[in-house]
Short mmCIF file of N, CA and C in Angstrom, two decimals:
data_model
loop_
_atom_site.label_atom_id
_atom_site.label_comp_id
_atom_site.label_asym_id
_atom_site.label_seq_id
_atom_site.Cartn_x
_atom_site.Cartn_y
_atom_site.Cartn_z
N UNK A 1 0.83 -1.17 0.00
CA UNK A 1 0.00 0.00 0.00
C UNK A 1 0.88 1.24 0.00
N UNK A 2 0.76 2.35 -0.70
CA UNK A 2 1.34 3.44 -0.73
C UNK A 2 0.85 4.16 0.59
N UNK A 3 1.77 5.54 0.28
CA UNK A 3 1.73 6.17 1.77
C UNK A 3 0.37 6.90 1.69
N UNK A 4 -0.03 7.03 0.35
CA UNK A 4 -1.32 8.25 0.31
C UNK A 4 -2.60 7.14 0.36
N UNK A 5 -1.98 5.69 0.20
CA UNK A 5 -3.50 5.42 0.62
C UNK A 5 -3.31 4.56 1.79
N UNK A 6 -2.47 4.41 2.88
CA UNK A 6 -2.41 4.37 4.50
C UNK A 6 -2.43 5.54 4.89
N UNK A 7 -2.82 6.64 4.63
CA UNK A 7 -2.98 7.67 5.10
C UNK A 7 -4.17 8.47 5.20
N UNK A 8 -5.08 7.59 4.59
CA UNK A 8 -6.61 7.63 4.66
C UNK A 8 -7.18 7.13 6.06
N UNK A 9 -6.37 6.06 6.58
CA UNK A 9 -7.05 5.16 7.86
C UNK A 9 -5.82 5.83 9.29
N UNK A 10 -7.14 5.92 10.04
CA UNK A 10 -6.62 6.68 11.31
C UNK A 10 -6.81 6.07 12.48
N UNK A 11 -6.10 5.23 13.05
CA UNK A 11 -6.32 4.70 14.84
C UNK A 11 -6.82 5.70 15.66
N UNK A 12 -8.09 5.84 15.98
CA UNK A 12 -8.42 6.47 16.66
C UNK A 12 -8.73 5.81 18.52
N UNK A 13 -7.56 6.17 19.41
CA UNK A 13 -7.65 5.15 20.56
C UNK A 13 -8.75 5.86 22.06
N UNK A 14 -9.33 5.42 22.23
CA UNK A 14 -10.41 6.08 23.13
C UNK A 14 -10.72 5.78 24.82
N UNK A 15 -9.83 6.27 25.62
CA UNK A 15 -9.92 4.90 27.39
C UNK A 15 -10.54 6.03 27.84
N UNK A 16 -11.61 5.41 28.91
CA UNK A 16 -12.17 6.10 29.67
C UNK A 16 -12.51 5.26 30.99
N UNK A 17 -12.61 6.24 31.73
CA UNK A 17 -13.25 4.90 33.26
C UNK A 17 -14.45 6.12 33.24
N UNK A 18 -15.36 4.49 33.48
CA UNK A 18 -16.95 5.13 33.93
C UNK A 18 -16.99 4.64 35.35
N UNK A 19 -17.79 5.68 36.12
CA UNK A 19 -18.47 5.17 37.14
C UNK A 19 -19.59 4.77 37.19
N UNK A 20 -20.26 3.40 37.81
CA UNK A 20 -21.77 2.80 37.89
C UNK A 20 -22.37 3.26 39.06
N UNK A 21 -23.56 4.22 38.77
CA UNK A 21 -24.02 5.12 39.73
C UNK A 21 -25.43 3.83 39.92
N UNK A 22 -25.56 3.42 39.05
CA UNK A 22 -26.91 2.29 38.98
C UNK A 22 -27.21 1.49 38.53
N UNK A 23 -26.43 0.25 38.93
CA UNK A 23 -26.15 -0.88 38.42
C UNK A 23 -27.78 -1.78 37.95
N UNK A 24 -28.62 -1.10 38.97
CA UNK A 24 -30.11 -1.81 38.32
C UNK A 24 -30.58 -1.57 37.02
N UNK A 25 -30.54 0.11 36.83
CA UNK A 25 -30.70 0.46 35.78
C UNK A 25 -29.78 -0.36 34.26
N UNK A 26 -28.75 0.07 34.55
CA UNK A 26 -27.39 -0.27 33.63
C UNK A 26 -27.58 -1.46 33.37
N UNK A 27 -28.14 -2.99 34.22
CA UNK A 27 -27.90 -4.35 33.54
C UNK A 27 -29.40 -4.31 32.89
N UNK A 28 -30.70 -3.39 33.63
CA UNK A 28 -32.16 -3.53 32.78
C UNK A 28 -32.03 -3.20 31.38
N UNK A 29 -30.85 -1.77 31.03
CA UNK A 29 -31.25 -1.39 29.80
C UNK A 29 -30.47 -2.43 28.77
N UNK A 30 -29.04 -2.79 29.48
CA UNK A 30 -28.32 -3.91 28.78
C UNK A 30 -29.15 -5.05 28.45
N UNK A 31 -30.24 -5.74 29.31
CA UNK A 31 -30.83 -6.80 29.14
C UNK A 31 -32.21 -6.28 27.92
N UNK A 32 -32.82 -5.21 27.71
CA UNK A 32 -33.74 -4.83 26.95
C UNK A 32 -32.98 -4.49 25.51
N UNK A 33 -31.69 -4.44 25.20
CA UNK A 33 -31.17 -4.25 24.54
C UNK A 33 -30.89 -5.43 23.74
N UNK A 34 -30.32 -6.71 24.69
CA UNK A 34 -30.14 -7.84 24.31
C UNK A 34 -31.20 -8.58 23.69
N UNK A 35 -32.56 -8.34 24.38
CA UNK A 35 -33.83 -8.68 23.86
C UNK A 35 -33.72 -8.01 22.59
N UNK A 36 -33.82 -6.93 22.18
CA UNK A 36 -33.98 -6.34 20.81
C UNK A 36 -33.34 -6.82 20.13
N UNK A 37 -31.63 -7.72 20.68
CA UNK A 37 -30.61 -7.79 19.47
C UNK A 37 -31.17 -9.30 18.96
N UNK A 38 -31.38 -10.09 20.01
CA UNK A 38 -32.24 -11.48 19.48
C UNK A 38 -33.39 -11.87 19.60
N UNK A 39 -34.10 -11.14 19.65
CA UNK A 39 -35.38 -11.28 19.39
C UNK A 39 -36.18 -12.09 20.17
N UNK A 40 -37.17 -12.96 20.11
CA UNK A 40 -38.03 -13.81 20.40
C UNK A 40 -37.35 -14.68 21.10
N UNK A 41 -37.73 -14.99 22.26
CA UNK A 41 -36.61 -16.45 22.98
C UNK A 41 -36.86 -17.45 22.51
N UNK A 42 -35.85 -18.62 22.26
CA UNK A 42 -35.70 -19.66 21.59
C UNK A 42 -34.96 -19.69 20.39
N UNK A 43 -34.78 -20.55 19.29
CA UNK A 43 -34.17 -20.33 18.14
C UNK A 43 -32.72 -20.84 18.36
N UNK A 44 -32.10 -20.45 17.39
CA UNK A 44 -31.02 -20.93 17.27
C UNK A 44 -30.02 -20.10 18.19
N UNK A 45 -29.72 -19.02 18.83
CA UNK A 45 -28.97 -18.25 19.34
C UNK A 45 -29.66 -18.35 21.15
N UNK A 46 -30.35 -19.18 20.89
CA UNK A 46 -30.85 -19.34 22.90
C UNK A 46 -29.56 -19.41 23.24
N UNK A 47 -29.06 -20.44 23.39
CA UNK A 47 -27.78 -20.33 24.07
C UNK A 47 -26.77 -19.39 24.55
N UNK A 48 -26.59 -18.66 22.98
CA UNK A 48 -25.58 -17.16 23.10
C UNK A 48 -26.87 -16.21 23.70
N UNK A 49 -28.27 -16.27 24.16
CA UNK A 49 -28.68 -15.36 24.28
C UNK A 49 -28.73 -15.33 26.20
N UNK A 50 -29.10 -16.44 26.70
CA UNK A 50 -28.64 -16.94 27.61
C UNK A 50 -27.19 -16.48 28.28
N UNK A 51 -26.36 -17.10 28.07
CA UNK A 51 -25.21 -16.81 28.65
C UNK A 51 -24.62 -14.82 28.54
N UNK A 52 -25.32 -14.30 27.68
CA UNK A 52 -24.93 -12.85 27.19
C UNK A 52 -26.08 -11.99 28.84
N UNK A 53 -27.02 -12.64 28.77
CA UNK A 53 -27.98 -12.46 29.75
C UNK A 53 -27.41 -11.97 31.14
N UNK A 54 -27.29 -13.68 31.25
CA UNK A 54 -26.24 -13.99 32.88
C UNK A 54 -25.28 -13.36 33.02
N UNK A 55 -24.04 -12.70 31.95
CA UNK A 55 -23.05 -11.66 31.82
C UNK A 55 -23.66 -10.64 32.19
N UNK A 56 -24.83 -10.09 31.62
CA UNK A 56 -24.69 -8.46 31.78
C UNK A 56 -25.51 -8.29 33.41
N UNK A 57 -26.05 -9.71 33.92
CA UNK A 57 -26.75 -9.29 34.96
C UNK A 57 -25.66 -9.57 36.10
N UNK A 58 -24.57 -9.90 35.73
CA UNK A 58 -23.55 -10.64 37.06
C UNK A 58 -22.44 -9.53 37.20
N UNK A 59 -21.94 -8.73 35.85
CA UNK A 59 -21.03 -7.71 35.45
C UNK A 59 -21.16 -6.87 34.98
N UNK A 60 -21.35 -5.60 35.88
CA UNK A 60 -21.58 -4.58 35.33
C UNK A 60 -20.52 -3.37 34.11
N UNK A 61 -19.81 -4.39 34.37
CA UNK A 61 -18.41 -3.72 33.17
C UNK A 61 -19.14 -4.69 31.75
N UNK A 62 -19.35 -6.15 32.07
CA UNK A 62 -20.35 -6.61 31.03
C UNK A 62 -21.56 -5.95 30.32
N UNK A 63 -22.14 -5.28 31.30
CA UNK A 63 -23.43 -4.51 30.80
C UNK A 63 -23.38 -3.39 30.01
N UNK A 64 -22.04 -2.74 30.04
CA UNK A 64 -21.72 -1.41 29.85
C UNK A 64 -21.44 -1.52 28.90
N UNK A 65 -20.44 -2.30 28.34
CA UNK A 65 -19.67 -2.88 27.41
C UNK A 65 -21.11 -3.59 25.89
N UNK A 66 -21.93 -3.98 26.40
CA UNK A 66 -23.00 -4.58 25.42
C UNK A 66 -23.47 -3.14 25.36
N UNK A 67 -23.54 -2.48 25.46
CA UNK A 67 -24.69 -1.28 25.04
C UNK A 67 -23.69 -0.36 24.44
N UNK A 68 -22.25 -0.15 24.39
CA UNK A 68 -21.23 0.47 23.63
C UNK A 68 -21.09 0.01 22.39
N UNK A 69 -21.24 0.71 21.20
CA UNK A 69 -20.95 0.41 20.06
C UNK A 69 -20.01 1.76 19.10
N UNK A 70 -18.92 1.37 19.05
CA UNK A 70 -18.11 2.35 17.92
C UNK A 70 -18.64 3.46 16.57
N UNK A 71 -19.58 2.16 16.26
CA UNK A 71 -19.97 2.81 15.37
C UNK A 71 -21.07 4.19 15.35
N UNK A 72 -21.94 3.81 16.62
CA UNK A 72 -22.40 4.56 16.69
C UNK A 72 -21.73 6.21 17.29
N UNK A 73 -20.78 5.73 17.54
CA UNK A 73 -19.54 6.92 17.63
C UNK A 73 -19.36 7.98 16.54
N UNK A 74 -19.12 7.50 15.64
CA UNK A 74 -19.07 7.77 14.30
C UNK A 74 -19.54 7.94 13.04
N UNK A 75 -20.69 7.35 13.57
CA UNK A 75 -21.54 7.28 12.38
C UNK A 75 -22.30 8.65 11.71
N UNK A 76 -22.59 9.81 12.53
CA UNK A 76 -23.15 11.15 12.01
C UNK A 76 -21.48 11.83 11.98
N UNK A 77 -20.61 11.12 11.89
CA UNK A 77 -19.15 12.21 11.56
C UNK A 77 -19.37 11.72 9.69
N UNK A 78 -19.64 13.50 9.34
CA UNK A 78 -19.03 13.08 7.65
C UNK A 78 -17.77 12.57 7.24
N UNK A 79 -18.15 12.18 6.27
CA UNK A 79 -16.70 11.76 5.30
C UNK A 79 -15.41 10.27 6.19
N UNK A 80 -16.29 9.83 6.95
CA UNK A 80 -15.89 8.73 7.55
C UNK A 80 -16.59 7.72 7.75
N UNK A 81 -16.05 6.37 7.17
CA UNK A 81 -16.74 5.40 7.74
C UNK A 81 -15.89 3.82 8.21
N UNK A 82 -16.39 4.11 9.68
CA UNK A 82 -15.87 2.96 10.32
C UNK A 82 -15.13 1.85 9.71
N UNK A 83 -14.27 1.21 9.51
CA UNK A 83 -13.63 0.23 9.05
C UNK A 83 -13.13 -1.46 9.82
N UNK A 84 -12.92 -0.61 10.80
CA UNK A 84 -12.82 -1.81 11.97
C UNK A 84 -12.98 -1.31 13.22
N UNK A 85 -13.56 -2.40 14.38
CA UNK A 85 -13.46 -1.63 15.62
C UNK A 85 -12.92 -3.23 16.70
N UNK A 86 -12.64 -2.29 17.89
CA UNK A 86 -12.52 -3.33 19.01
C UNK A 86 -12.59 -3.29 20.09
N UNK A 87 -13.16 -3.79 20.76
CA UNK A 87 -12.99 -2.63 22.64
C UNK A 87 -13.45 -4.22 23.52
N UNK A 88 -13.11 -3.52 24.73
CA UNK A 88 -13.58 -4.66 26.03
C UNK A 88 -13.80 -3.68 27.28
N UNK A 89 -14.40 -4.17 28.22
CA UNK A 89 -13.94 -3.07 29.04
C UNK A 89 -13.94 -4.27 30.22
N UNK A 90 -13.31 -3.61 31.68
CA UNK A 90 -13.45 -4.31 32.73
C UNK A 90 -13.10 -3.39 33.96
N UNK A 91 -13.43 -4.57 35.25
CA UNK A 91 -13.80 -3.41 36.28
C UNK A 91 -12.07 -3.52 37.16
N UNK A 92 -12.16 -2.85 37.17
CA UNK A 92 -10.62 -1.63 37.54
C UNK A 92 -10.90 -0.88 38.97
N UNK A 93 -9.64 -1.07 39.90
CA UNK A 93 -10.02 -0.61 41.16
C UNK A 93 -8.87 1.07 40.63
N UNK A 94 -9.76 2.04 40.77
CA UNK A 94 -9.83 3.33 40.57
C UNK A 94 -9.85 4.35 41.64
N UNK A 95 -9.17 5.21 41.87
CA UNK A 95 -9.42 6.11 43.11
C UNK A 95 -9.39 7.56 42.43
N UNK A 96 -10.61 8.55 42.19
CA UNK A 96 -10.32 9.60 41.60
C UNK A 96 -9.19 10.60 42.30
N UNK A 97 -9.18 10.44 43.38
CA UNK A 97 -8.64 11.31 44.08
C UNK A 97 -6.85 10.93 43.97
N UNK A 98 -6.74 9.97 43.16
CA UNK A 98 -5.08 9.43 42.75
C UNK A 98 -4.78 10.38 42.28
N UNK A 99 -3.49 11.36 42.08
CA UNK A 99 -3.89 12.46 40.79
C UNK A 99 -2.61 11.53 39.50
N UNK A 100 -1.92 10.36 40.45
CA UNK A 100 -0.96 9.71 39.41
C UNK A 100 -1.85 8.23 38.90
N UNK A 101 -3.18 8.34 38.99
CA UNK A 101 -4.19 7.17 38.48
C UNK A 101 -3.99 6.82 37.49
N UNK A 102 -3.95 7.82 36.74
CA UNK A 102 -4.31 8.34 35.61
C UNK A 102 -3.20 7.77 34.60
N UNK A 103 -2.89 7.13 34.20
CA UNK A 103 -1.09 6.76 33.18
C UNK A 103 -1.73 6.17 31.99
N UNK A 104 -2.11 6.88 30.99
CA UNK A 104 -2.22 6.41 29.62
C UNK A 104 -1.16 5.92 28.87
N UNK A 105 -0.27 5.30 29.52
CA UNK A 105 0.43 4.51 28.52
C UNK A 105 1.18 3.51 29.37
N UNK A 106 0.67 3.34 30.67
CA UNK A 106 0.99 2.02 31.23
C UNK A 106 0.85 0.65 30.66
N UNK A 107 -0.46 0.54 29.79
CA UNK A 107 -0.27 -0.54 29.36
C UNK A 107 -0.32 -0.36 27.23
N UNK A 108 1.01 0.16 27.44
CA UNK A 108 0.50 -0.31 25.85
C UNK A 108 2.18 -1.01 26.16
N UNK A 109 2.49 -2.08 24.64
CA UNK A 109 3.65 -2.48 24.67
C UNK A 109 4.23 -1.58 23.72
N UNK A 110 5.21 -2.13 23.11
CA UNK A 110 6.07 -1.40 22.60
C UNK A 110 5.98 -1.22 21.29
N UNK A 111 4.93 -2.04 20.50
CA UNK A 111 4.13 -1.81 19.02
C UNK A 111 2.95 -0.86 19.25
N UNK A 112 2.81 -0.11 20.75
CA UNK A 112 1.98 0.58 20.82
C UNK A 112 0.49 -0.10 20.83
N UNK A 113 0.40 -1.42 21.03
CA UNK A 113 -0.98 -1.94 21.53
C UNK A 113 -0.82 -2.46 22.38
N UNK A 114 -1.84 -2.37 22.87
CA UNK A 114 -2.37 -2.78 24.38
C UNK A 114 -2.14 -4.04 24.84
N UNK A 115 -1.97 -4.39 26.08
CA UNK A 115 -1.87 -5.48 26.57
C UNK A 115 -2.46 -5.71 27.71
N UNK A 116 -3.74 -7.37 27.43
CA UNK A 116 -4.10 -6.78 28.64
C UNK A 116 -3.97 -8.01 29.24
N UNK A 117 -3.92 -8.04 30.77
CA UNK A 117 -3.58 -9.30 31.57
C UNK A 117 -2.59 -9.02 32.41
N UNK A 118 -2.73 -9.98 33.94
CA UNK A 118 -1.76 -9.47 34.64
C UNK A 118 -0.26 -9.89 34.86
N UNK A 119 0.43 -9.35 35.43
CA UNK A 119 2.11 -9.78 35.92
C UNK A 119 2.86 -11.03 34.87
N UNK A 120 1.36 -11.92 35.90
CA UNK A 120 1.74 -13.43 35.00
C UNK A 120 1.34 -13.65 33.75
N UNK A 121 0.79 -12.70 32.71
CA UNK A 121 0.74 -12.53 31.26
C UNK A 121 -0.94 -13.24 31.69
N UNK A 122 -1.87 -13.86 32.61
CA UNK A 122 -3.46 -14.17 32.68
C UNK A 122 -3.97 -13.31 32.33
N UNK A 123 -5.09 -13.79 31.45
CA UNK A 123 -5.85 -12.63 30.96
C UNK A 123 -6.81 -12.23 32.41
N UNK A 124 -6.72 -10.59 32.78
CA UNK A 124 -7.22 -10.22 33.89
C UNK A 124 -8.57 -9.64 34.08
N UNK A 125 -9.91 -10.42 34.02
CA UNK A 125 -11.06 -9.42 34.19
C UNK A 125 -11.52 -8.94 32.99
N UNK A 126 -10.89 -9.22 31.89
CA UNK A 126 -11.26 -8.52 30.34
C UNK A 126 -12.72 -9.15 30.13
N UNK A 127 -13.16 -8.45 29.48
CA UNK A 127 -14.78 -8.65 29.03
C UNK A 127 -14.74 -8.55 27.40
N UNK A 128 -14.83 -9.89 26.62
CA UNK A 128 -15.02 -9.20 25.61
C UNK A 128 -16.50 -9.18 25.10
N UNK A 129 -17.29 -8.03 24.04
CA UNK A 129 -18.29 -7.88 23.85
C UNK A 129 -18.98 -8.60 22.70
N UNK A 130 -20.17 -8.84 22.13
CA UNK A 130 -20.77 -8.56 21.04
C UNK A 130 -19.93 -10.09 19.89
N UNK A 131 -19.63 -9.45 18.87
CA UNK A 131 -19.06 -10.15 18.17
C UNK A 131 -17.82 -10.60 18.06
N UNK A 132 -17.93 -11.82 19.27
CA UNK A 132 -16.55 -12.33 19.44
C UNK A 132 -15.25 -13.00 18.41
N UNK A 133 -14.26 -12.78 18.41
CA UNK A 133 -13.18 -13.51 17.35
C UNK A 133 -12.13 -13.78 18.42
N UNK A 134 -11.86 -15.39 18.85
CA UNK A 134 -10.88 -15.53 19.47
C UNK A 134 -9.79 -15.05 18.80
N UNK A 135 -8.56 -14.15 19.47
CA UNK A 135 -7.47 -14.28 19.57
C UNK A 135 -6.56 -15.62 20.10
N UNK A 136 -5.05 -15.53 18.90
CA UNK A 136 -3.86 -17.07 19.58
C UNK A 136 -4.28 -17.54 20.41
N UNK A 137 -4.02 -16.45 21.53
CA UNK A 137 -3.93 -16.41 22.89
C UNK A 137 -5.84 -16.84 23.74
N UNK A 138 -6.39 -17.21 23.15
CA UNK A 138 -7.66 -17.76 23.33
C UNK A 138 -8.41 -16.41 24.13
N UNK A 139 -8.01 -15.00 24.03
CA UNK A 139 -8.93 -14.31 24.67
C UNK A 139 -9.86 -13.68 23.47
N UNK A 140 -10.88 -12.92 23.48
CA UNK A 140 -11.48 -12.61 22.58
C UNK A 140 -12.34 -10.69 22.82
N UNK A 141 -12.19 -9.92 21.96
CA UNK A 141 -12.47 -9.03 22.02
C UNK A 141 -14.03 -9.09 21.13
N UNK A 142 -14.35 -7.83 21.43
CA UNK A 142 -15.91 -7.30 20.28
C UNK A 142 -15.32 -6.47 19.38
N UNK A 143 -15.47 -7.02 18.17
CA UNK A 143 -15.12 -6.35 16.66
C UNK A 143 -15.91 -6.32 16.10
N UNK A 144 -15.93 -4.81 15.49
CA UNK A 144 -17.39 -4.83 14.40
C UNK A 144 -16.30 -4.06 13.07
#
């Protein structure tokens, strides 16, 4: 690929920590959401609809994570359209009042992506969303 046409596509990297002010709310709208995404119970996707269920009602980094979509990020930006996406999120012990909490580049490696898992290279607490694709390493993110 030439430089003028890798220079069309832009990594756009996005971290944020949310706080869950209402975890009742947050897994109801995740679970009414899930209903909309499969429809009628039964069928061929009971299973994935099931277990997606029990996620968003047990994990609220699960719940958060199903109702996030990239695209809808982007989608009223002109002259762009989404190409790939990927995200996970998970629950993270956070203290706002850290003012050194905060380190955006603690975890990237040295190709500049992320790594996630702890000390012992275990994958740690990651959630992945939506449309799963295992990774080597058997963890799996949401890619659209």
């Amino acid at each position: 690929m030439s430089t003028s046409e890798t220079s069309r596509y832009v990594r756009l990297r996005v971290e944020m920590v949310l706080e869950i002010t209402n975890a009742d709310a947050l897994s109801g709208t995740a679970l009414e959401s899930l209903a909309a995404e499969y429809g009628e119970l039964g069928g061929d996707s009971a299973e994935e609809r099931t277990h997606a269920e029990t996620a968003v009602r047990e994990d609220g980094a699960e719940a958060l994570a199903s109702l996030i979509d990239p695209f809808d990020l982007v989608s009223e930006v002109p002259g762009v359209e989404l190409t790939q996406a990927s995200w996970s999120s998970e629950s993270i012990a956070y203290d706002p009042q850290d003012p050194e909490g905060w380190d955006l580049d603690e975890d990237d490696d040295e190709d500049g992506d992320e790594e996630y898992g702890d000390e012992d290279g275990e994958d740690a607490s990651r959630v992945p969303h939506n449309r799963e694709e295992n990774d080597d390493d058997g963890s799996a993110e949401r890619r659209a």
